[in-house]
Short mmCIF file of C-alpha atoms and ligand atoms in Angstrom, two decimals:
data_model
loop_
_atom_site.label_atom_id
_atom_site.label_comp_id
_atom_site.label_asym_id
_atom_site.label_seq_id
_atom_site.Cartn_x
_atom_site.Cartn_y
_atom_site.Cartn_z
CA UNK A 6 0.93 36.47 8.15
CA UNK A 7 -1.20 33.75 6.68
CA UNK A 8 0.28 31.03 4.56
CA UNK A 9 -0.75 27.89 2.68
CA UNK A 10 1.49 24.92 1.98
CA UNK A 11 1.54 23.88 -1.69
CA UNK A 12 2.86 20.45 -2.63
CA UNK A 13 3.19 18.71 -5.97
CA UNK A 14 4.63 15.23 -6.43
CA UNK A 15 6.60 13.59 -9.22
CA UNK A 16 6.57 9.84 -8.93
CA UNK A 17 8.62 7.38 -10.93
CA UNK A 18 7.24 3.86 -10.97
CA UNK A 19 9.30 1.06 -12.46
CA UNK A 20 6.94 -1.31 -14.23
CA UNK A 21 7.19 -5.03 -13.56
CA UNK A 22 7.40 -5.94 -17.27
CA UNK A 23 9.37 -8.98 -18.41
CA UNK A 24 11.65 -6.95 -20.68
CA UNK A 25 13.05 -3.42 -20.79
CA UNK A 26 11.36 -0.46 -22.51
CA UNK A 27 13.20 -0.44 -25.83
CA UNK A 28 15.18 -3.71 -26.06
CA UNK A 29 14.67 -7.40 -25.26
CA UNK A 30 16.86 -7.50 -22.13
CA UNK A 31 15.28 -8.95 -18.99
CA UNK A 32 13.79 -6.35 -16.67
CA UNK A 33 14.63 -7.48 -13.13
CA UNK A 34 15.96 -5.96 -9.95
CA UNK A 35 19.54 -6.62 -8.84
CA UNK A 36 21.55 -9.59 -10.09
CA UNK A 37 25.16 -9.71 -11.22
CA UNK A 38 26.06 -6.18 -12.38
CA UNK A 39 25.99 -5.70 -16.15
CA UNK A 40 24.54 -9.16 -16.78
CA UNK A 41 21.35 -7.95 -18.52
CA UNK A 42 22.60 -5.53 -21.14
CA UNK A 43 22.78 -5.23 -24.93
CA UNK A 44 23.96 -2.62 -27.45
CA UNK A 45 20.58 -0.84 -27.27
CA UNK A 46 20.43 -0.30 -23.50
CA UNK A 47 24.16 0.48 -23.48
CA UNK A 48 23.49 3.17 -26.09
CA UNK A 49 26.16 1.89 -28.48
CA UNK A 50 26.40 3.73 -31.82
CA UNK A 51 24.23 2.22 -34.52
CA UNK A 52 21.87 0.38 -32.17
CA UNK A 53 18.17 1.01 -32.71
CA UNK A 54 15.43 0.92 -30.06
CA UNK A 55 12.00 -0.64 -30.57
CA UNK A 56 9.02 -0.04 -28.29
CA UNK A 57 7.90 -2.72 -25.85
CA UNK A 58 4.13 -2.78 -26.48
CA UNK A 59 3.54 -3.78 -22.85
CA UNK A 60 4.94 -0.39 -21.83
CA UNK A 61 2.21 1.33 -23.81
CA UNK A 62 -0.46 -1.09 -22.51
CA UNK A 63 0.63 -0.43 -18.90
CA UNK A 64 0.50 3.33 -19.41
CA UNK A 65 -3.02 3.03 -20.86
CA UNK A 66 -4.13 0.90 -17.91
CA UNK A 67 -2.62 3.43 -15.46
CA UNK A 68 -4.52 6.13 -17.36
CA UNK A 69 -7.83 4.28 -16.97
CA UNK A 70 -7.18 3.71 -13.25
CA UNK A 71 -6.55 7.43 -12.66
CA UNK A 72 -9.45 8.70 -14.79
CA UNK A 73 -7.02 10.28 -17.24
CA UNK A 74 -7.54 11.25 -20.85
CA UNK A 75 -5.52 8.91 -23.03
CA UNK A 76 -3.83 10.28 -26.15
CA UNK A 77 -4.38 8.50 -29.45
CA UNK A 78 -0.86 9.11 -30.78
CA UNK A 79 2.20 7.94 -28.87
CA UNK A 80 5.25 10.14 -29.39
CA UNK A 81 8.63 9.69 -27.75
CA UNK A 82 11.25 12.41 -27.27
CA UNK A 83 14.90 12.59 -26.37
CA UNK A 84 15.65 14.35 -23.09
CA UNK A 85 19.30 15.32 -23.12
CA UNK A 86 21.53 15.45 -20.09
CA UNK A 87 24.92 14.10 -19.30
CA UNK A 88 25.49 11.59 -16.56
CA UNK A 89 27.94 8.68 -16.47
CA UNK A 90 25.12 6.14 -16.05
CA UNK A 91 23.27 7.52 -19.08
CA UNK A 92 25.51 6.33 -21.91
CA UNK A 93 23.48 7.75 -24.81
CA UNK A 94 23.67 11.25 -23.34
CA UNK A 95 19.87 11.36 -23.48
CA UNK A 96 16.92 9.50 -22.07
CA UNK A 97 13.98 8.39 -24.21
CA UNK A 98 10.99 10.06 -22.58
CA UNK A 99 7.84 11.96 -23.55
CA UNK A 100 7.87 15.73 -23.50
CA UNK A 101 4.98 17.69 -24.97
CA UNK A 102 2.60 14.83 -25.71
CA UNK A 103 2.43 12.55 -22.65
CA UNK A 104 0.27 9.45 -23.11
CA UNK A 105 -2.10 10.44 -20.26
CA UNK A 106 -3.29 13.85 -19.05
CA UNK A 107 -5.94 15.34 -16.81
CA UNK A 108 -6.44 12.48 -14.37
CA UNK A 109 -7.28 12.51 -10.68
CA UNK A 110 -7.42 10.43 -7.52
CA UNK A 111 -9.56 10.77 -4.42
CA UNK A 112 -7.83 10.68 -1.04
CA UNK A 113 -9.26 10.46 2.46
CA UNK A 114 -8.57 13.49 4.67
CA UNK A 115 -9.89 14.30 8.17
CA UNK A 116 -12.38 16.69 6.54
CA UNK A 117 -13.59 14.14 3.99
CA UNK A 118 -12.66 13.08 0.47
CA UNK A 119 -10.34 15.34 -1.50
CA UNK A 120 -9.65 15.22 -5.23
CA UNK A 121 -5.99 15.46 -6.23
CA UNK A 122 -5.50 16.18 -9.91
CA UNK A 123 -2.90 14.41 -11.98
CA UNK A 124 -1.35 16.63 -14.63
CA UNK A 125 0.25 13.89 -16.67
CA UNK A 126 1.55 10.34 -16.87
CA UNK A 127 4.33 9.67 -19.33
CA UNK A 128 6.55 6.77 -20.36
CA UNK A 129 10.32 6.78 -20.19
CA UNK A 130 13.36 4.61 -19.66
CA UNK A 131 15.47 4.40 -16.53
CA UNK A 132 19.18 5.15 -16.37
CA UNK A 133 21.91 2.80 -15.17
CA UNK A 134 23.07 2.93 -11.58
CA UNK A 135 26.31 4.44 -10.31
CA UNK A 136 27.86 2.68 -7.36
CA UNK A 137 30.34 4.67 -5.32
CA UNK A 138 32.23 2.19 -3.20
CA UNK A 139 33.95 3.76 -0.27
CA UNK A 140 36.70 1.14 -0.23
CA UNK A 141 40.42 1.77 0.02
CA UNK A 142 40.58 2.93 -3.59
CA UNK A 143 37.35 4.97 -3.53
CA UNK A 144 36.28 3.50 -6.86
CA UNK A 145 33.04 4.23 -8.67
CA UNK A 146 31.34 1.63 -10.85
CA UNK A 147 28.32 1.61 -13.14
CA UNK A 148 25.73 -1.15 -13.34
CA UNK A 149 23.70 -0.95 -16.57
CA UNK A 150 21.20 -3.68 -15.61
CA UNK A 151 18.68 -0.91 -14.85
CA UNK A 152 19.49 1.04 -18.02
CA UNK A 153 16.39 1.08 -20.22
CA UNK A 154 14.05 -0.30 -17.53
CA UNK A 155 10.44 0.76 -18.23
CA UNK A 156 9.15 3.67 -16.13
CA UNK A 157 6.00 5.69 -15.79
CA UNK A 158 6.36 9.19 -14.41
CA UNK A 159 3.27 10.58 -12.73
CA UNK A 160 3.06 14.30 -12.02
CA UNK A 161 0.42 15.53 -9.61
CA UNK A 162 -1.05 19.00 -9.64
CA UNK A 163 0.02 21.15 -6.67
CA UNK A 164 -3.24 20.28 -4.92
CA UNK A 165 -1.68 18.67 -1.86
CA UNK A 166 -1.54 20.76 1.31
CA UNK A 167 0.14 18.65 4.00
CA UNK A 168 2.56 15.81 4.60
CA UNK A 169 -0.37 13.55 5.53
CA UNK A 170 -2.15 14.30 2.26
CA UNK A 171 1.04 13.56 0.32
CA UNK A 172 1.31 10.19 2.04
CA UNK A 173 -2.39 9.46 1.42
CA UNK A 174 -1.96 10.22 -2.29
CA UNK A 175 1.15 8.08 -2.60
CA UNK A 176 -0.44 5.19 -0.66
CA UNK A 177 -3.46 5.30 -2.90
CA UNK A 178 -1.33 5.35 -6.05
CA UNK A 179 0.83 2.50 -4.80
CA UNK A 180 -2.23 0.43 -3.91
CA UNK A 181 -3.66 0.91 -7.41
CA UNK A 182 -0.43 -0.06 -9.15
CA UNK A 183 -0.14 -3.16 -6.98
CA UNK A 184 -3.78 -4.13 -7.56
CA UNK A 185 -3.27 -3.93 -11.30
CA UNK A 186 0.01 -5.89 -11.12
CA UNK A 187 1.78 -3.00 -12.82
CA UNK A 188 4.59 -2.74 -10.29
CA UNK A 189 5.66 -3.98 -6.88
CA UNK A 190 6.11 -0.31 -5.95
CA UNK A 191 8.93 -1.07 -3.57
CA UNK A 192 10.66 2.08 -2.31
CA UNK A 193 13.63 0.12 -1.02
CA UNK A 194 14.64 -1.29 -4.38
CA UNK A 195 13.70 1.88 -6.21
CA UNK A 196 10.64 0.68 -8.11
CA UNK A 197 8.66 3.53 -6.47
CA UNK A 198 10.49 6.86 -6.23
CA UNK A 199 9.11 10.24 -5.36
CA UNK A 200 10.34 13.81 -5.66
CA UNK A 201 8.44 16.42 -3.70
CA UNK A 202 7.96 20.04 -4.78
CA UNK A 203 7.08 22.30 -1.86
CA UNK A 204 6.52 25.99 -1.42
CA UNK A 205 4.29 28.42 0.44
CA UNK A 206 1.71 30.90 -0.68
CA UNK A 207 2.06 33.75 1.81
CA UNK A 208 -0.69 36.34 2.29
CA UNK A 209 0.30 39.65 3.78
CA UNK A 210 -1.90 42.75 3.86
CA UNK A 211 -4.07 41.34 1.12
CA UNK A 212 -1.14 40.54 -1.21
CA UNK A 213 -0.10 36.99 -2.15
CA UNK A 214 3.52 35.93 -2.53
CA UNK A 215 4.94 32.58 -3.53
CA UNK A 216 8.13 31.37 -1.88
CA UNK A 217 10.80 29.58 -4.00
CA UNK A 218 9.94 25.94 -4.78
CA UNK A 219 12.15 23.36 -3.12
CA UNK A 220 12.35 20.08 -5.01
CA UNK A 221 13.29 17.40 -2.48
CA UNK A 222 15.02 14.25 -3.65
CA UNK A 223 16.46 11.08 -2.08
CA UNK A 224 13.25 10.27 -0.23
CA UNK A 225 13.13 6.58 0.48
CA UNK A 226 10.09 6.09 2.70
CA UNK A 227 6.68 7.63 3.28
CA UNK A 228 7.91 8.61 6.74
CA UNK A 229 10.80 10.60 5.20
CA UNK A 230 8.43 12.27 2.73
CA UNK A 231 6.17 13.46 5.54
CA UNK A 232 9.14 14.57 7.67
CA UNK A 233 10.76 16.43 4.75
CA UNK A 234 7.54 18.32 3.98
CA UNK A 235 7.05 19.27 7.61
CA UNK A 236 10.65 20.45 7.87
CA UNK A 237 10.33 22.52 4.66
CA UNK A 238 7.14 24.16 5.93
CA UNK A 239 9.03 25.60 8.91
CA UNK A 240 12.21 26.37 6.98
CA UNK A 241 10.39 28.31 4.28
CA UNK A 242 8.40 30.28 6.85
CA UNK A 243 11.62 31.32 8.55
CA UNK A 244 13.29 32.10 5.24
CA UNK A 245 10.34 34.26 4.23
CA UNK A 246 10.43 36.23 7.47
CA UNK A 247 14.21 36.75 7.23
CA UNK A 248 14.87 37.20 3.51
CA UNK A 249 11.49 37.55 1.77
CA UNK A 250 12.70 35.42 -1.15
CA UNK A 251 10.04 34.81 -3.80
CA UNK A 252 9.54 32.27 -6.55
CA UNK A 253 9.88 35.03 -9.19
CA UNK A 254 13.26 36.18 -7.91
CA UNK A 255 14.78 32.83 -6.93
CA UNK A 256 12.92 30.10 -8.86
CA UNK A 257 13.32 26.46 -7.99
CA UNK A 258 16.17 24.64 -6.31
CA UNK A 259 16.93 21.05 -5.44
CA UNK A 260 17.37 19.81 -1.89
CA UNK A 261 18.27 16.40 -0.48
CA UNK A 262 16.66 14.99 2.64
CA UNK A 263 18.91 13.72 5.40
CA UNK A 264 17.08 11.00 7.33
CA UNK A 265 19.35 11.20 10.36
CA UNK A 266 19.02 14.91 11.06
CA UNK A 267 15.50 15.18 9.61
CA UNK A 268 16.56 18.24 7.59
CA UNK A 269 16.81 19.14 3.91
CA UNK A 270 20.07 20.36 2.46
CA UNK A 271 20.50 22.45 -0.68
CA UNK A 272 22.07 20.52 -3.57
CA UNK A 273 21.85 22.62 -6.72
CA UNK A 274 19.79 25.07 -8.70
CA UNK A 275 17.12 23.29 -10.66
CA UNK A 276 17.58 22.75 -14.40
CA UNK A 277 14.99 24.59 -16.44
CA UNK A 278 13.03 22.76 -19.13
CA UNK A 279 15.10 24.21 -21.97
CA UNK A 280 18.29 22.71 -20.54
CA UNK A 281 17.15 19.30 -21.73
CA UNK A 282 16.96 20.25 -25.42
CA UNK A 283 14.04 17.93 -26.07
CA UNK A 284 13.32 16.78 -29.59
CA UNK A 285 11.29 13.96 -31.09
CA UNK A 286 13.06 10.58 -30.97
CA UNK A 287 13.91 9.97 -34.63
CA UNK A 288 14.50 6.24 -34.16
CA UNK A 289 10.93 5.51 -33.00
CA UNK A 290 7.81 6.01 -35.11
CA UNK A 291 4.64 7.75 -34.00
CA UNK A 292 2.22 5.04 -32.91
CA UNK A 293 -1.51 5.48 -33.37
CA UNK A 294 -3.88 3.81 -30.95
CA UNK A 295 -7.64 3.85 -31.47
CA UNK A 296 -10.57 3.83 -29.07
CA UNK A 297 -11.12 0.11 -29.56
CA UNK A 298 -7.56 -0.63 -28.42
CA UNK A 299 -7.84 1.72 -25.42
CA UNK A 300 -11.23 0.34 -24.35
CA UNK A 301 -10.06 -3.22 -24.79
CA UNK A 302 -7.33 -2.75 -22.18
CA UNK A 303 -9.92 -1.37 -19.79
CA UNK A 304 -12.25 -4.32 -20.35
CA UNK A 305 -9.54 -6.92 -20.00
CA UNK A 306 -7.39 -5.53 -17.22
CA UNK A 307 -9.10 -2.87 -15.14
CA UNK A 308 -10.29 -4.75 -12.05
CA UNK A 309 -12.18 -3.21 -9.14
CA UNK A 310 -9.83 -0.72 -7.46
CA UNK A 311 -9.33 -0.49 -3.68
CA UNK A 312 -11.38 2.69 -3.24
CA UNK A 313 -14.44 1.12 -4.92
CA UNK A 314 -13.91 -2.18 -3.09
CA UNK A 315 -14.00 -0.35 0.25
CA UNK A 316 -17.32 1.31 -0.54
CA UNK A 317 -18.78 -2.01 -1.68
CA UNK A 318 -17.57 -4.03 1.34
CA UNK A 319 -19.01 -1.53 3.79
CA UNK A 320 -22.30 -1.62 2.00
CA UNK A 321 -22.46 -5.36 1.34
CA UNK A 322 -21.24 -6.71 4.68
CA UNK A 323 -21.65 -3.80 7.11
CA UNK A 324 -17.95 -3.68 7.90
CA UNK A 325 -16.19 -0.77 9.61
CA UNK A 326 -13.76 1.68 7.98
CA UNK A 327 -10.87 -0.01 9.73
CA UNK A 328 -11.97 -3.48 8.56
CA UNK A 329 -12.31 -2.49 4.91
CA UNK A 330 -9.08 -0.48 4.81
CA UNK A 331 -7.14 -3.48 6.11
CA UNK A 332 -8.95 -6.03 3.95
CA UNK A 333 -8.36 -4.01 0.78
CA UNK A 334 -4.74 -3.16 1.57
CA UNK A 335 -3.75 -6.24 -0.41
CA UNK A 336 -5.88 -7.57 -3.26
CA UNK A 337 -5.00 -11.16 -2.39
CA UNK A 338 -6.21 -10.66 1.18
CA UNK A 339 -9.42 -9.19 -0.21
CA UNK A 340 -9.85 -12.23 -2.48
CA UNK A 341 -9.24 -14.55 0.49
CA UNK A 342 -11.94 -12.75 2.49
CA UNK A 343 -14.41 -12.79 -0.40
CA UNK A 344 -13.93 -16.53 -0.86
CA UNK A 345 -14.32 -17.17 2.87
CA UNK A 346 -17.47 -15.12 3.11
CA UNK A 347 -19.40 -16.75 0.24
CA UNK A 348 -21.05 -19.36 2.48
CA UNK A 349 -20.75 -17.56 5.80
CA UNK A 350 -23.76 -16.80 7.96
CA UNK A 351 -21.92 -14.00 9.77
CA UNK A 352 -19.57 -12.07 7.39
CA UNK A 353 -18.49 -9.67 10.15
CA UNK A 354 -17.23 -12.58 12.29
CA UNK A 355 -15.34 -14.03 9.32
CA UNK A 356 -13.75 -10.60 8.74
CA UNK A 357 -12.79 -10.36 12.41
CA UNK A 358 -11.22 -13.80 12.36
CA UNK A 359 -9.17 -13.01 9.25
CA UNK A 360 -8.15 -9.57 10.50
CA UNK A 361 -7.04 -10.84 13.89
CA UNK A 362 -6.00 -14.51 13.79
CA UNK A 363 -5.00 -14.95 10.14
CA UNK A 364 -3.17 -11.62 9.89
CA UNK A 365 -1.29 -12.23 13.11
CA UNK A 366 -0.02 -15.56 11.72
CA UNK A 367 1.01 -13.83 8.46
CA UNK A 368 2.83 -11.13 10.41
CA UNK A 369 4.57 -13.60 12.70
CA UNK A 370 5.75 -15.72 9.81
CA UNK A 371 6.47 -12.73 7.56
CA UNK A 372 4.48 -14.29 4.70
CA UNK A 373 1.75 -13.07 2.37
CA UNK A 374 -1.74 -14.52 2.30
CA UNK A 375 -0.77 -16.32 -0.93
CA UNK A 376 1.62 -18.45 1.13
CA UNK A 377 -0.90 -19.12 3.90
CA UNK A 378 -1.67 -22.83 4.04
CA UNK A 379 -5.37 -22.84 4.98
CA UNK A 380 -8.13 -22.56 2.40
CA UNK A 381 -10.61 -19.71 2.92
CA UNK A 382 -13.42 -22.28 3.31
CA UNK A 383 -11.61 -23.70 6.36
CA UNK A 384 -11.93 -20.32 8.08
CA UNK A 385 -15.62 -20.15 7.14
CA UNK A 386 -16.25 -23.57 8.68
CA UNK A 387 -14.37 -22.73 11.88
CA UNK A 388 -16.30 -19.49 12.32
CA UNK A 389 -19.59 -21.36 11.71
CA UNK A 390 -18.77 -23.62 14.67
CA UNK A 391 -18.37 -20.52 16.88
CA UNK A 392 -21.51 -18.84 15.52
CA UNK A 393 -23.56 -22.00 16.19
CA UNK A 394 -22.25 -22.11 19.76
CA UNK A 395 -20.64 -25.50 19.17
CA UNK A 396 -17.18 -24.39 20.28
CA UNK A 397 -16.03 -21.44 22.36
CA UNK A 398 -13.81 -18.68 20.99
CA UNK A 399 -11.00 -19.94 23.18
CA UNK A 400 -11.37 -23.47 21.89
CA UNK A 401 -11.51 -22.16 18.31
CA UNK A 402 -8.04 -20.67 18.71
CA UNK A 403 -6.67 -24.06 19.75
CA UNK A 404 -8.43 -25.72 16.81
CA UNK A 405 -7.02 -23.04 14.48
CA UNK A 406 -3.45 -23.74 15.65
CA UNK A 407 -3.90 -27.43 15.01
CA UNK A 408 -5.49 -26.78 11.63
CA UNK A 409 -2.38 -24.91 10.54
CA UNK A 410 -0.06 -27.68 11.67
CA UNK A 411 -2.06 -30.54 10.13
CA UNK A 412 -3.67 -28.62 7.23
CA UNK A 413 -7.04 -30.21 7.92
CA UNK A 414 -10.46 -28.67 8.43
CA UNK A 415 -11.94 -27.66 11.77
CA UNK A 416 -14.59 -30.40 11.66
CA UNK A 417 -11.89 -33.10 11.53
CA UNK A 418 -10.14 -31.78 14.64
CA UNK A 419 -13.34 -31.09 16.55
CA UNK A 420 -14.79 -34.57 15.96
CA UNK A 421 -11.48 -36.39 16.57
CA UNK A 422 -11.01 -34.68 19.92
CA UNK A 423 -14.70 -34.44 20.81
CA UNK A 424 -14.29 -30.74 21.33
CA UNK A 425 -17.85 -29.71 20.66
CA UNK A 426 -19.14 -27.44 23.33
CA UNK A 427 -21.66 -28.90 25.76
CA UNK A 428 -24.90 -26.95 25.39
CA UNK A 429 -27.23 -29.58 26.83
CA UNK A 430 -28.92 -27.79 29.75
CA UNK A 431 -29.49 -30.99 31.68
CA UNK A 432 -25.80 -31.95 31.54
CA UNK A 433 -24.76 -28.43 32.51
CA UNK A 434 -27.14 -28.38 35.45
CA UNK A 435 -25.64 -31.64 36.78
CA UNK A 436 -22.15 -30.13 36.74
CA UNK A 437 -23.35 -26.87 38.32
CA UNK A 438 -24.98 -28.78 41.15
CA UNK A 439 -21.86 -30.82 41.74
CA UNK A 440 -19.78 -27.66 42.03
CA UNK A 441 -22.30 -26.08 44.42
CA UNK A 442 -22.23 -29.18 46.64
CA UNK A 443 -18.46 -29.12 46.77
CA UNK A 444 -18.19 -25.39 47.55
CA UNK A 445 -20.58 -24.33 50.33
CA UNK A 446 -18.21 -21.50 51.34
CA UNK A 447 -18.47 -19.94 47.91
CA UNK A 448 -22.25 -19.97 48.19
CA UNK A 449 -22.00 -18.11 51.51
CA UNK A 450 -19.60 -15.57 50.03
CA UNK A 451 -21.93 -15.06 47.06
CA UNK A 452 -24.85 -14.41 49.40
CA UNK A 453 -22.74 -11.79 51.21
CA UNK A 454 -22.40 -10.02 47.85
CA UNK A 455 -18.88 -11.16 46.97
CA UNK A 456 -18.91 -11.29 43.18
CA UNK A 457 -15.59 -13.06 42.89
CA UNK A 458 -17.28 -16.20 44.28
CA UNK A 459 -19.16 -16.50 40.98
CA UNK A 460 -15.91 -16.32 39.04
CA UNK A 461 -14.44 -19.04 41.23
CA UNK A 462 -17.45 -21.33 40.74
CA UNK A 463 -17.47 -20.73 36.99
CA UNK A 464 -13.79 -21.67 36.96
CA UNK A 465 -14.64 -24.93 38.73
CA UNK A 466 -17.46 -25.67 36.29
CA UNK A 467 -15.20 -25.10 33.28
CA UNK A 468 -12.51 -27.25 34.85
CA UNK A 469 -14.89 -30.15 35.48
CA UNK A 470 -16.04 -30.05 31.86
CA UNK A 471 -12.49 -29.70 30.51
CA UNK A 472 -13.46 -26.30 29.12
CA UNK A 473 -16.12 -27.78 26.86
CA UNK A 474 -19.18 -26.38 28.53
CA UNK A 475 -20.99 -23.44 26.95
CA UNK A 476 -19.97 -20.63 29.36
CA UNK A 477 -22.97 -18.41 28.67
CA UNK A 478 -25.44 -21.16 29.45
CA UNK A 479 -23.39 -22.33 32.44
CA UNK A 480 -23.37 -18.82 33.90
CA UNK A 481 -27.13 -18.54 33.46
CA UNK A 482 -27.80 -21.92 35.11
CA UNK A 483 -25.36 -21.18 37.96
CA UNK A 484 -27.12 -17.88 38.80
CA UNK A 485 -30.53 -19.64 38.64
CA UNK A 486 -29.34 -22.43 40.90
CA UNK A 487 -27.81 -19.99 43.39
CA UNK A 488 -31.10 -18.16 43.71
CA UNK A 489 -32.75 -21.46 44.68
CA UNK A 490 -30.17 -22.47 47.28
ZN1 ZN B 521 19.18 -4.25 -23.64
#
């Protein structure tokens, strides 16, 4: 039996707009329940929605970023279903005419770049949130603060063939949305949600069968998504061997992922499209958008995306894959690096310093680079001191710590403390000779081939110079002097 894993993703991204999709209520996460509501987002009779133009602009920008075709007429539809946190009994969404279609993203795989097609991107509103409190009374409550929040739903083609590829696609999408300031894409607070559709194409004796599609919900981390896909791969293989269920006979069903056990559990049979009784939203007009409008958004808002930035950085500065992936993981970090490197004689060293020392400070303090208190030019200057051999790497770390405390440049600290490395050969030679005079035993040991004697003498030389001597030169002069003794 041969089989192929087939995965399609449906991603809901809550946009970081100031107001909700169809009313003027503030669009924020959390807060006092039911404090940001109005008759429109509560679905009260007689209330009329109006479209937030920023929702349309965001969808167009997302379309540009994913190489999608953007439709010139915006049409909204009602998608009917009953749920306590959906007070209208329908959700305003887009059915047959999504704003974007036919897009794609490239992802990195072990065998090279792979194109994942995007079937559609459409706009819709979020529902409220049901809270089931397991207190003594087992009460349920509804918070409508989220009701009417602006969402984009992105549907990938079933081009993904492993858990790793799914995670690569989602990471890439999340990076793009963050770069463009469209959304924080935070899985914990629900601004980035993903449902996974998984099934197998089984090949037996030259005939292909498709197993029933499992739609997995309640996935709250990339780790869970990968684990759920890997679990489903095994479960569906076993189910095929035992029951030979096919997509034609059984269709789709919904499963929930249980993080603790790492398994998926059946929840319900999937609704079919007709269950939603879609029809055009009569309270919203068709909106026409022309090429000028669409192009204008691209010109104003489409900045260089992470994939392109990675290619450019490698080319421009000769950085490694690892360097560029980390530097482009956050657009503000990338900007910091680009500002630091403008006047740098050794861009690779600047990158190393940012990726090791600066990032470790950010991680320790749990802050973003925007909150980091040293200007990029301070890092450039510090690295220039190392490149010119004026201070050692070890000394630079001490200077860096003091720079952060005092928020002053490296040159101030180095000149105040006279930290510049001693590279004067005459001065070094004097110190080397002193050490040799004081340690005749070490010279003997060295002559007997004991290498550790060199280390000991170097230690003495560094100690005498309070660590300021250029160690490379000192080592050279020590070896020269030893050969003359
Ligand atoms: Zn409202």
